[in-house]
mmCIF file of C-alpha atoms in Angstrom:
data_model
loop_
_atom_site.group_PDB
_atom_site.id
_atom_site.type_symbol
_atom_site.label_atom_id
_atom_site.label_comp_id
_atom_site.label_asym_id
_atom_site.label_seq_id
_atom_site.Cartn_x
_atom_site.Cartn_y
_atom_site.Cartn_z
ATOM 1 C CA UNK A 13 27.245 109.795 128.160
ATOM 2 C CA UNK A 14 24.964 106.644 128.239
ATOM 3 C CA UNK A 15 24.325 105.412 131.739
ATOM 4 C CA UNK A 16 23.081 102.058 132.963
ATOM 5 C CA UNK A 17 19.121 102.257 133.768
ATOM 6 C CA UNK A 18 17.581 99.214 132.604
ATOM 7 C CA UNK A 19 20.862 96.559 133.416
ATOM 8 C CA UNK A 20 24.094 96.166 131.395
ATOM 9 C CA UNK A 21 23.247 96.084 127.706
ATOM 10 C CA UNK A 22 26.451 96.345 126.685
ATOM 11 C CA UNK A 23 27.335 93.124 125.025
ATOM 12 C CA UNK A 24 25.721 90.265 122.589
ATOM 13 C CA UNK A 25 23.999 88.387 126.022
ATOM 14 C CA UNK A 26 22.435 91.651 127.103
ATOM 15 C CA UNK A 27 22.002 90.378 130.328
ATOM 16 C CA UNK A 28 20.866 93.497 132.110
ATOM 17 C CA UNK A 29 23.394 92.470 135.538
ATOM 18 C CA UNK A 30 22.408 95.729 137.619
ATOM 19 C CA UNK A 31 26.222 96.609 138.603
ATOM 20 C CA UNK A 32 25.005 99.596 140.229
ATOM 21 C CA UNK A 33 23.243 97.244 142.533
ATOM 22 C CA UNK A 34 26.467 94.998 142.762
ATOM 23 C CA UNK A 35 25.386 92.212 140.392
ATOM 24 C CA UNK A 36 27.969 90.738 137.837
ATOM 25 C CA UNK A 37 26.743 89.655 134.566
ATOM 26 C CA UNK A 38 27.943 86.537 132.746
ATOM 27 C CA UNK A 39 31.539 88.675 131.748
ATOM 28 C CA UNK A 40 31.859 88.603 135.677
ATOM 29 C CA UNK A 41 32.990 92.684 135.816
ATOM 30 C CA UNK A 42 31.557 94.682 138.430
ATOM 31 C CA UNK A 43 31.706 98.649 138.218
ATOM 32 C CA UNK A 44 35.044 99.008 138.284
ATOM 33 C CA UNK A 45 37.270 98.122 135.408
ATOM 34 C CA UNK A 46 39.286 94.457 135.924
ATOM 35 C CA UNK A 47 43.020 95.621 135.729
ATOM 36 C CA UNK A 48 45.653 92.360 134.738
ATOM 37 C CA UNK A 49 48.782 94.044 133.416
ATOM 38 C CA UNK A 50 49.984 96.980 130.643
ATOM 39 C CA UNK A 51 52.745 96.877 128.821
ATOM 40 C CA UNK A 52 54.489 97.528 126.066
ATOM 41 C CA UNK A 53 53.494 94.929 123.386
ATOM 42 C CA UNK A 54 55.732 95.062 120.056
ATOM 43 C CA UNK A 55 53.811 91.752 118.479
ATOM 44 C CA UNK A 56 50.776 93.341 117.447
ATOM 45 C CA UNK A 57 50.267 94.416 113.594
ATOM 46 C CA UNK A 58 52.809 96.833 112.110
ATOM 47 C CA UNK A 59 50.407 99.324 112.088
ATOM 48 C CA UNK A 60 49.503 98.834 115.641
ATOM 49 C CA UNK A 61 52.945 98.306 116.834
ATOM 50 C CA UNK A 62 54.544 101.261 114.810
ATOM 51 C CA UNK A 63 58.415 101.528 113.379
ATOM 52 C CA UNK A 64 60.805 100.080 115.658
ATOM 53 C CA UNK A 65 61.545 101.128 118.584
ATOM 54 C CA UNK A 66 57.749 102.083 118.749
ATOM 55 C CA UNK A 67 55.265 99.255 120.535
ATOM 56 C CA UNK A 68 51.876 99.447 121.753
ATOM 57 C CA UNK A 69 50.872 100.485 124.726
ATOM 58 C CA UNK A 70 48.746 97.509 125.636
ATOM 59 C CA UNK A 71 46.165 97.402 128.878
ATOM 60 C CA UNK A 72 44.796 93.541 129.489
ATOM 61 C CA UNK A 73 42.170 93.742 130.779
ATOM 62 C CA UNK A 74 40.603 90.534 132.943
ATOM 63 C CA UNK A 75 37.156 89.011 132.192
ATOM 64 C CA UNK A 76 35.673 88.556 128.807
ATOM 65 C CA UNK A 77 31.617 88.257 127.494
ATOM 66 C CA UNK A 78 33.155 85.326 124.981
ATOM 67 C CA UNK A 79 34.430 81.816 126.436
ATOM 68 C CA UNK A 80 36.311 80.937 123.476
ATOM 69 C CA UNK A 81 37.557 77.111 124.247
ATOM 70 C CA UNK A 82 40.852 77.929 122.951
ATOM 71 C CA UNK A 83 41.607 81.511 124.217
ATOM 72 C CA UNK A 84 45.106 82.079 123.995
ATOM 73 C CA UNK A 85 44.700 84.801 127.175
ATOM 74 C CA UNK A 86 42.392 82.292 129.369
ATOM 75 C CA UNK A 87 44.785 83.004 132.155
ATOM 76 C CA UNK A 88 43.042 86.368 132.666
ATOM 77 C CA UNK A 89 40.119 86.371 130.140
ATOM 78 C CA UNK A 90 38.102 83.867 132.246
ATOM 79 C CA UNK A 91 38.636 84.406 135.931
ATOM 80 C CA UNK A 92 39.176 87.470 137.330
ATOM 81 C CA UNK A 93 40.746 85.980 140.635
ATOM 82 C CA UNK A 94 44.192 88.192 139.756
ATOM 83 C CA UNK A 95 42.663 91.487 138.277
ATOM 84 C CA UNK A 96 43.090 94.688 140.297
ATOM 85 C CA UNK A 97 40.007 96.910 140.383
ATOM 86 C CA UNK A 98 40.646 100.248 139.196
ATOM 87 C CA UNK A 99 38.397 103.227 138.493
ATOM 88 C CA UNK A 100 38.761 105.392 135.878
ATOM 89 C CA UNK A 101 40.849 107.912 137.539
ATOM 90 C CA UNK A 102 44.309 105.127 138.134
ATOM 91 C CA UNK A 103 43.361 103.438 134.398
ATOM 92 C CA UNK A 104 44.073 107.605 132.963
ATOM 93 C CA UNK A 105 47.206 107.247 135.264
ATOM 94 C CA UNK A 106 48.661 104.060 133.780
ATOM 95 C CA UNK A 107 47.816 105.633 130.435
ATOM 96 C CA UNK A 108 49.919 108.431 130.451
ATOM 97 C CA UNK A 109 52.525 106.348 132.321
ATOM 98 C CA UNK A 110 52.270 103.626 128.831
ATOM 99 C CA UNK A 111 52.841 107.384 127.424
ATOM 100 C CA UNK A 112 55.971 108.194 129.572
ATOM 101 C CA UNK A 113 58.014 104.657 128.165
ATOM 102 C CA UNK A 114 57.308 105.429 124.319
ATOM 103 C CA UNK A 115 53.801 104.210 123.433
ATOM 104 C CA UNK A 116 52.421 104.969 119.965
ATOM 105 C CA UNK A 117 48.814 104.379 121.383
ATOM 106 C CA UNK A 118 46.768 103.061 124.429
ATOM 107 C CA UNK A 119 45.498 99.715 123.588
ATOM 108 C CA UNK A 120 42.591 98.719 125.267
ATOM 109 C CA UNK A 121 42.844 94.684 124.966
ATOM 110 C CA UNK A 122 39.193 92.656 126.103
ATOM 111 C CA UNK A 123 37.696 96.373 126.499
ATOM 112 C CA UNK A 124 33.800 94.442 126.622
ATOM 113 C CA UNK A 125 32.799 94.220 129.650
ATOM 114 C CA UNK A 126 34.020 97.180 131.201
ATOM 115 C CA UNK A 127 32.456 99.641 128.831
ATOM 116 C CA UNK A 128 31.263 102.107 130.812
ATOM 117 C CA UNK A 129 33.912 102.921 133.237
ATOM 118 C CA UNK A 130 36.657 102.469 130.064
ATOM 119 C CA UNK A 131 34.621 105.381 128.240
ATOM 120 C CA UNK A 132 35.056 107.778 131.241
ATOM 121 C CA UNK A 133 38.672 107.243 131.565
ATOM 122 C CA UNK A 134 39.275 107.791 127.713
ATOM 123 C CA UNK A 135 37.354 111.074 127.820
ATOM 124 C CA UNK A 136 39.361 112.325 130.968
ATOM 125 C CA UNK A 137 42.255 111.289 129.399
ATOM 126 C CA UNK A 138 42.347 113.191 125.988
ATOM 127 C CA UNK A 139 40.830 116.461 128.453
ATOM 128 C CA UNK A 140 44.051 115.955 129.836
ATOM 129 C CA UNK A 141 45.828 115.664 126.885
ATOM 130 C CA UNK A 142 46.796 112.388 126.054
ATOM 131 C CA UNK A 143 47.670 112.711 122.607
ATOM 132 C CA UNK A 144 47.836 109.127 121.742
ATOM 133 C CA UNK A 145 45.507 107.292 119.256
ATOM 134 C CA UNK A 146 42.881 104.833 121.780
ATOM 135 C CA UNK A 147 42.847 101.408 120.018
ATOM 136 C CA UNK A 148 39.596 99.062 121.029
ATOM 137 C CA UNK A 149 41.091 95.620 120.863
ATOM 138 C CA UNK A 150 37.786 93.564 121.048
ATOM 139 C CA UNK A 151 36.376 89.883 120.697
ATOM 140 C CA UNK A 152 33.747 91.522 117.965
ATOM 141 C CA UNK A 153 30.847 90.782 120.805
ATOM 142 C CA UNK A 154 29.751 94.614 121.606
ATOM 143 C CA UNK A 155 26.665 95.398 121.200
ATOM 144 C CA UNK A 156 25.800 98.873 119.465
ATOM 145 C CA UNK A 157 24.633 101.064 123.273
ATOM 146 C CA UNK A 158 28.129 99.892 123.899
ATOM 147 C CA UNK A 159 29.972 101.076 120.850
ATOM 148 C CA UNK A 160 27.928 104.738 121.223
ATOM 149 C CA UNK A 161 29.775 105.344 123.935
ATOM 150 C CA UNK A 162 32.543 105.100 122.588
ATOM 151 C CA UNK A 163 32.335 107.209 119.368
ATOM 152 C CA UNK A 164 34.751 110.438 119.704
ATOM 153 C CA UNK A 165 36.579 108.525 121.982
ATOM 154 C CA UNK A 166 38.222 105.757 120.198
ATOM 155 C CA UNK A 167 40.543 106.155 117.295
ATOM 156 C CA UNK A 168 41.328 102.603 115.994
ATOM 157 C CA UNK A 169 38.406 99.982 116.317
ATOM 158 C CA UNK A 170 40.534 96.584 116.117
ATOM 159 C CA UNK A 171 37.832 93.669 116.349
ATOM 160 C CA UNK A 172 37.737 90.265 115.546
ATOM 161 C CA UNK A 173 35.699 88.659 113.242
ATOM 162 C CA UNK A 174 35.155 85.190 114.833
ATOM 163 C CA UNK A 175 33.200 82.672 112.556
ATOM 164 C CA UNK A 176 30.714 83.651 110.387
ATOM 165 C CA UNK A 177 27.023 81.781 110.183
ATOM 166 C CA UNK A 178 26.104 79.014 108.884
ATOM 167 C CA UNK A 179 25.194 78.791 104.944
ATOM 168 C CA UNK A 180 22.461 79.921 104.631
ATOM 169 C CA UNK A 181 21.002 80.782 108.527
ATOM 170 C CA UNK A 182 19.138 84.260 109.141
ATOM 171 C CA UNK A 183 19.486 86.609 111.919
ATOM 172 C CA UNK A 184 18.021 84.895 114.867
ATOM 173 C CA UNK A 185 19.134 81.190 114.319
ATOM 174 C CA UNK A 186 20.948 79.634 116.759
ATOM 175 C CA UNK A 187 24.430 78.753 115.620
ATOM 176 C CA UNK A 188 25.334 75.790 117.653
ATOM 177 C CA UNK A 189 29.406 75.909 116.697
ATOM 178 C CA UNK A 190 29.287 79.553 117.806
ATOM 179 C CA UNK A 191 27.634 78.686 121.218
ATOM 180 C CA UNK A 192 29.956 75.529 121.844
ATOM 181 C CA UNK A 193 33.586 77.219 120.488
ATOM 182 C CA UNK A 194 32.926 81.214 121.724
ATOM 183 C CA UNK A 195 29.548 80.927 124.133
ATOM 184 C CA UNK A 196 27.522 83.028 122.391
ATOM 185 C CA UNK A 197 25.017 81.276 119.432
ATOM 186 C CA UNK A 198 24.143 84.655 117.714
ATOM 187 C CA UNK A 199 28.009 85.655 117.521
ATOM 188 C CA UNK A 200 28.062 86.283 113.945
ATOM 189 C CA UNK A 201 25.071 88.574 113.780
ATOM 190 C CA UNK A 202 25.877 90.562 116.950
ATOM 191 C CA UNK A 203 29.474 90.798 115.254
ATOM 192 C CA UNK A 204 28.369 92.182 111.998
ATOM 193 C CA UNK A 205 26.124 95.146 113.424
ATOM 194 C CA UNK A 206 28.870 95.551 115.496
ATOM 195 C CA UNK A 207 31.832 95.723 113.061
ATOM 196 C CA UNK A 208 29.675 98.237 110.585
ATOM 197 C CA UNK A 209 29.061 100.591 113.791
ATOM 198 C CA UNK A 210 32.793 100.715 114.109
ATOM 199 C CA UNK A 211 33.210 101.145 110.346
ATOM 200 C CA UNK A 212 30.496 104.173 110.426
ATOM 201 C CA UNK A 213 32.228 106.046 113.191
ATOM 202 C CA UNK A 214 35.708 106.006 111.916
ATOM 203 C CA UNK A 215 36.310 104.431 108.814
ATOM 204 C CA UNK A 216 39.160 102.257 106.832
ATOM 205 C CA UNK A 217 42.183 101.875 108.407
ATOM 206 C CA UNK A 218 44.331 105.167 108.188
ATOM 207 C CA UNK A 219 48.186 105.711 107.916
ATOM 208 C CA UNK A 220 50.426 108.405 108.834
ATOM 209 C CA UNK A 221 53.963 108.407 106.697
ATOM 210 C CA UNK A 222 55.978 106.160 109.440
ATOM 211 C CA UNK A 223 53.178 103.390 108.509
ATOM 212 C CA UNK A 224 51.395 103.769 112.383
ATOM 213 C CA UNK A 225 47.756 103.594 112.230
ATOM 214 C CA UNK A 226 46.061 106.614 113.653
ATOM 215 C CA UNK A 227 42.284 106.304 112.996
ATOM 216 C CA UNK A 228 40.202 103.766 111.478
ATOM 217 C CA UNK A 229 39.128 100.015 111.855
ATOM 218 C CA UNK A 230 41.318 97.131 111.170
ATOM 219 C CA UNK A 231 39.834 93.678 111.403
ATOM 220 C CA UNK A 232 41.062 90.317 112.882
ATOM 221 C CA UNK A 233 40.119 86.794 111.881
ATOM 222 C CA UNK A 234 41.784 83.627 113.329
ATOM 223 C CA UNK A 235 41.770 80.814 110.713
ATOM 224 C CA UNK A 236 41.236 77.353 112.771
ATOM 225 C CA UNK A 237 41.899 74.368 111.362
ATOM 226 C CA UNK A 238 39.128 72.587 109.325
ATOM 227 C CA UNK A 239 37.342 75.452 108.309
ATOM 228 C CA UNK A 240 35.759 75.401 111.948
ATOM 229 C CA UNK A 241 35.626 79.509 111.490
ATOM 230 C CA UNK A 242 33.957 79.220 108.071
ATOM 231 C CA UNK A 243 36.662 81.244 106.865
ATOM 232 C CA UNK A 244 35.475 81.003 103.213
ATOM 233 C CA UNK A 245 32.450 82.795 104.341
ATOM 234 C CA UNK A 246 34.068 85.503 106.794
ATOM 235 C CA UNK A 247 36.247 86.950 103.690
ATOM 236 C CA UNK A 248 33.903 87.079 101.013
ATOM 237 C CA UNK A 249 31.663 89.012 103.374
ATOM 238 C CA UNK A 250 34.324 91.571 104.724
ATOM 239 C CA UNK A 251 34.924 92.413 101.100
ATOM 240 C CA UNK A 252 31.377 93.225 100.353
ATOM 241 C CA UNK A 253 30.655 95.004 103.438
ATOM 242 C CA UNK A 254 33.620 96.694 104.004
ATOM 243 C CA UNK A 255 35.781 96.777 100.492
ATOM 244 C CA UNK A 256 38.841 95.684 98.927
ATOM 245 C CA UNK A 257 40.547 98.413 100.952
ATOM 246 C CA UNK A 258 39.691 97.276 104.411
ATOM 247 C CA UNK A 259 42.760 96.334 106.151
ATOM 248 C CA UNK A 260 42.399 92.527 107.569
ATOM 249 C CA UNK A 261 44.893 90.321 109.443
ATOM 250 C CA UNK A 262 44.398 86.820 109.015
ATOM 251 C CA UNK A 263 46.042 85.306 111.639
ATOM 252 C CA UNK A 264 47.812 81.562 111.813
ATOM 253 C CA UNK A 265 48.483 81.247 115.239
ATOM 254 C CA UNK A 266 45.853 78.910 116.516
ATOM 255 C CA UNK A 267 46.957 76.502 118.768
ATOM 256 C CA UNK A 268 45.520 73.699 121.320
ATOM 257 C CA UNK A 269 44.928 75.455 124.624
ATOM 258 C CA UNK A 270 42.914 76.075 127.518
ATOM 259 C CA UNK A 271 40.109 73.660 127.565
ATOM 260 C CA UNK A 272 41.044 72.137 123.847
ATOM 261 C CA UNK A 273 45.111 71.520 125.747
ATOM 262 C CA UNK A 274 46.743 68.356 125.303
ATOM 263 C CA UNK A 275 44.880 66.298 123.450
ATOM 264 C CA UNK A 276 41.106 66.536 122.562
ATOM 265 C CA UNK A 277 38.676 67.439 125.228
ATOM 266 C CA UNK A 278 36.211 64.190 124.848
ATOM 267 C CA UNK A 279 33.516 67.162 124.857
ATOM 268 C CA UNK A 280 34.779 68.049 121.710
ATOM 269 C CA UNK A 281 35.654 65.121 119.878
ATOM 270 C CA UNK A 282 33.211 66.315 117.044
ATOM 271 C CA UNK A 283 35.732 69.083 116.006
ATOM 272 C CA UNK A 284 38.761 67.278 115.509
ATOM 273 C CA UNK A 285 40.338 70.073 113.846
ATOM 274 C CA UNK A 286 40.845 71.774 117.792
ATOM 275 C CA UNK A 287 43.398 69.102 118.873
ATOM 276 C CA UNK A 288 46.003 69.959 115.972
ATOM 277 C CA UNK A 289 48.033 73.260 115.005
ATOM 278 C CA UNK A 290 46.670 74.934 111.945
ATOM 279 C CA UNK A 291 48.411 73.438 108.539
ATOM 280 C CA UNK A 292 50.433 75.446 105.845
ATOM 281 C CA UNK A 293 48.044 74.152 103.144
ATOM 282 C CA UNK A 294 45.372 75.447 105.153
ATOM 283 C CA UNK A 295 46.760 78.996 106.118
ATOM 284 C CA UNK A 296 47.714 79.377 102.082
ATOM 285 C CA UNK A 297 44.276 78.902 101.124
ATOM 286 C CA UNK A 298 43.151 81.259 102.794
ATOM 287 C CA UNK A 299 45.382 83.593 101.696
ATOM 288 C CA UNK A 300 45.119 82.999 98.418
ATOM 289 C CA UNK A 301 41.546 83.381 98.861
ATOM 290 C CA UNK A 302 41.932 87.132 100.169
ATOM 291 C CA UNK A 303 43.621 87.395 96.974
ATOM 292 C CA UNK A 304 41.650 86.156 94.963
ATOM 293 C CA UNK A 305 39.079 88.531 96.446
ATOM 294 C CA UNK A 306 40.995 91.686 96.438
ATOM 295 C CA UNK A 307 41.538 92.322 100.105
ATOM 296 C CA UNK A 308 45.589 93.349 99.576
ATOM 297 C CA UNK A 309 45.369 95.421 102.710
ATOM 298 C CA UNK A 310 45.797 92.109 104.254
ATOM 299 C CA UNK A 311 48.621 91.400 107.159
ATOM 300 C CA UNK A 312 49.169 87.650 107.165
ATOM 301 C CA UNK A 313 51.458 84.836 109.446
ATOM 302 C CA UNK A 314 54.199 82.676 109.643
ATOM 303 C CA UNK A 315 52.501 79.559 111.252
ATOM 304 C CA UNK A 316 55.807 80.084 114.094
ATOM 305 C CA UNK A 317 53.495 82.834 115.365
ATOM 306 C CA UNK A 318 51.928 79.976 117.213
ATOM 307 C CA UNK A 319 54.808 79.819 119.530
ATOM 308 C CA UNK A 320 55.405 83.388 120.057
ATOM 309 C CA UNK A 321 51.260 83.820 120.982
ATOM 310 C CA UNK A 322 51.408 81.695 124.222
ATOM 311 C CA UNK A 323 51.497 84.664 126.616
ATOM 312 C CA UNK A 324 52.370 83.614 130.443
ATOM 313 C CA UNK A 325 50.381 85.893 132.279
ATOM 314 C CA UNK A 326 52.363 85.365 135.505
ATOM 315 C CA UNK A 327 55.186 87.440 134.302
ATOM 316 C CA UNK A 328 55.854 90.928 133.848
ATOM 317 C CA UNK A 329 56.189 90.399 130.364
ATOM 318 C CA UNK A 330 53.664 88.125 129.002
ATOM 319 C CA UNK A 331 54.924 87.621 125.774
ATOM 320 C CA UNK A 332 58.536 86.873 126.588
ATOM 321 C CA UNK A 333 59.664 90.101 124.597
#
């Protein structure tokens, strides 16, 4: 088990926050693990979400090393003011109690910044027999001392793949859309190394004969409007790294929120794309793009799923459902 002896290195910022000591790093998480709500979530991909009745046993977690502009879980991702602090021992508890209402797994939802204590409680829970695939549902921003601890442990590696870097830019230039949209200028690099770890410990996305997912890595990428994720750069490159196989939802549900609500944000007037809903014509090339590249492992949208992905936080079902 890796321990904390030089300061939290367990994201992109690496900002070495001494939690032992009681510092918080930029995420904000302490030693405990920031508890919002679990649930059972039903609008995640089929393979997530199982066969009807089925669902995923989804944890939020509060806090988040990203501060995506227009997080559609901002409520909880970035302020921690609501979160319950749990140790590992109550997170094991809720798990099996996910288990008790019909989960099909334990989904582990902005798993980041609590790395540490999340890896104890996944151990103690498969001692104790949990029985349940672990999914790590993750902004793509963990760096690889994190991800170690987590190999063994987690059965389904569901990341996101944010934006990819500028044409032609090398590892260690500063991406200024990636610092301005998610807070972090070396996203795309720090994502990469961190996708292939997850690739190297468990592999493409694997199916037992119900269609649920029970080991492997499925990827995320959230197509914004104007190309502002560079999505005809993401695709190309999850094909070559990762093969026509690799299962991939490309997702349509953008919409204007958090600090991008209500019209534009004069701080980001330069991305006009933000203020506006993602466009059919948009959405279909990008599909037709996966296409064209092979990826048929590919879980796409309707654009509605921009009104169903507006979770309210403040009830006991976020998503309405």
């Amino acid at each position: 088990m890796v321990t904390i002896t030089h300061g939290c290195l367990f994201c992109g910022h690496r900002c070495r926050a001494d939690r032992g000591a009681g510092e918080k790093g930029l995420c904000g998480a302490g030693q405990k693990i920031a508890f919002s709500q679990a649930l059972i979530h039903r609008g995640e991909e089929p393979p997530i979400s199982g066969p009807p009745p089925g669902g995923s046993g989804a944890i939020f977690l509060a806090g988040c090393n990203l501060s995506c502009v227009f997080c559609q879980n901002h409520a909880i991702s970035q302020s921690l003011r609501e979160a319950v602090s749990l140790d590992p021992e109550s997170l094991v508890e809720i798990m099996f109690a996910l288990k008790a209402q019909g989960a099909v797994n334990v989904n582990l939802v902005s798993p980041s910044p609590h790395a540490l204590p999340l890896a104890k409680a996944i151990a103690r829970a498969k001692t104790l027999g949990l029985g349940l695939p672990v999914v790590y549902n993750t902004g793509g921003y963990d760096s690889l001392e994190a991800l170690k601890l987590f190999e063994g442990l987690v059965d389904i590696y569901l990341p996101d793949a944010k934006i990819a870097p500028p044409d032609g830019a090398v590892p260690g230039d500063i991406d200024e859309r990636a610092l301005r949209l998610f807070g972090a200028a070396d996203y795309a690099w720090v994502n990469r190394r961190a996708i292939a770890e997850m690739f190297r410990q468990v592999g493409p996305l694997r199916l037992n004969g119900e269609g649920l997912a029970y080991r492997g890595l499925l990827v995320r990428h959230l197509v914004l409007p104007d190309n502002l994720a560079r999505t005809d750069a993401v695709l190309p490159w999850v094909r070559e790294s990762l093969g026509e196989d690799c299962h991939l939802s490309l997702m349509a549900q953008y919409f204007p929120t958090h600090r991008v609500k209500v019209g534009l944000n004069p701080e980001f007037r330069d991305f006009p794309g933000l203020g506006r809903p993602l466009s059919l014509r948009e959405y279909d090339a990008c599909v037709e793009l996966a296409t064209r590249l092979g990826l048929m492992n590919a879980f796409t949208q309707d654009l509605s799923a921009r009104s169903y992905y507006r979770p309210d936080f403040s009830e006991a079902d976020p998503f309405g459902g």
